[in-house]
Amino acid sequence: MIYRRLKKIKRKLIFLLIIVLALCLWLRHVKEEESLFSSVEPVNGREGISACTVTVSLTGKEGETALRLFTSVCEGTGITPCVFVTTKWLEENSDLLPLLSGATLGLLYEESPKRLTQKRTMAAMAEENRLFMTYTGTFPRYVRLAEEERGTAVASALEAYAQIPIGFCATLGDSPLPGAVVDCGFIDGTAGYRLANFYGETLSASCPVVSMESFLNEWEA
């Protein structure tokens, strides 16, 4: 009788131990995910920075005339935008790449690069990086995910490839704010004028527009 009771107690203790171990492993996994997410959190803005930076996303829907006007304003004002392009845009508009010679190029994902497994996600993103380098001759250090992605597979890939995800917290219609990542929105016939107007406001606000590299370097300094 006593032996049976001891056996039941032993089983209960083993069961509780399994539950405790499972809970510890789950908490460890959550903590690792939070740490990973924080290391690849999209750059939307930075406190303690005296300048702002400008970004643009090109998908192929913008017209060539509008893009030429926009880039001419960038050249005239000395603005170095971070221009995100898809590999499809590069394939279909390689003749327009010279227009972006004064910009910092980044890789744009219109759809999530996440696949069924970590290995496939890494391979898919590696292929996008390869195509980007084939057309531009440079590695895409900066990446923009059009869809918010919190999966560990994408986060792990970005960390492994030393790529920085870039978001934004302001538009050309907002007042210049130090430490802000400003997005220009859709490049239509008015985009160049909107950028020129924004640039004038940055001069009045003593908030210079710097390149993405200078922006991040100032924060890291």
Short mmCIF file of C-alpha atoms in Angstrom, two decimals, residues 6 13 22 34 41 44 56 58 60-61 68 84 112 115 137 148 154 177 180 193 197 201 209 212:
data_model
loop_
_atom_site.label_atom_id
_atom_site.label_comp_id
_atom_site.label_asym_id
_atom_site.label_seq_id
_atom_site.Cartn_x
_atom_site.Cartn_y
_atom_site.Cartn_z
CA LEU A 6 5.18 6.36 -3.05
CA LEU A 13 6.97 14.67 -9.03
CA ALA A 22 9.17 22.81 -20.38
CA GLU A 34 13.06 39.31 -27.56
CA GLU A 41 14.37 46.40 -34.64
CA ASN A 44 12.42 54.59 -37.33
CA VAL A 56 12.35 56.53 -50.70
CA LEU A 58 10.61 52.44 -55.58
CA GLY A 60 8.07 50.51 -60.58
CA LYS A 61 4.76 52.35 -60.37
CA ARG A 68 14.16 62.45 -62.78
CA PHE A 84 14.94 51.15 -51.40
CA SER A 112 7.59 39.01 -46.47
CA ARG A 115 9.53 30.81 -45.82
CA GLY A 137 27.65 46.02 -57.54
CA GLU A 148 5.99 44.16 -40.62
CA VAL A 154 13.76 36.80 -40.91
CA LEU A 177 12.39 66.76 -36.55
CA ALA A 180 13.65 61.33 -37.64
CA TYR A 193 8.53 69.98 -55.16
CA ASN A 197 9.84 72.56 -49.72
CA GLU A 201 11.97 73.94 -43.78
CA VAL A 209 19.37 66.25 -43.87
CA MET A 212 21.61 57.15 -43.74
#
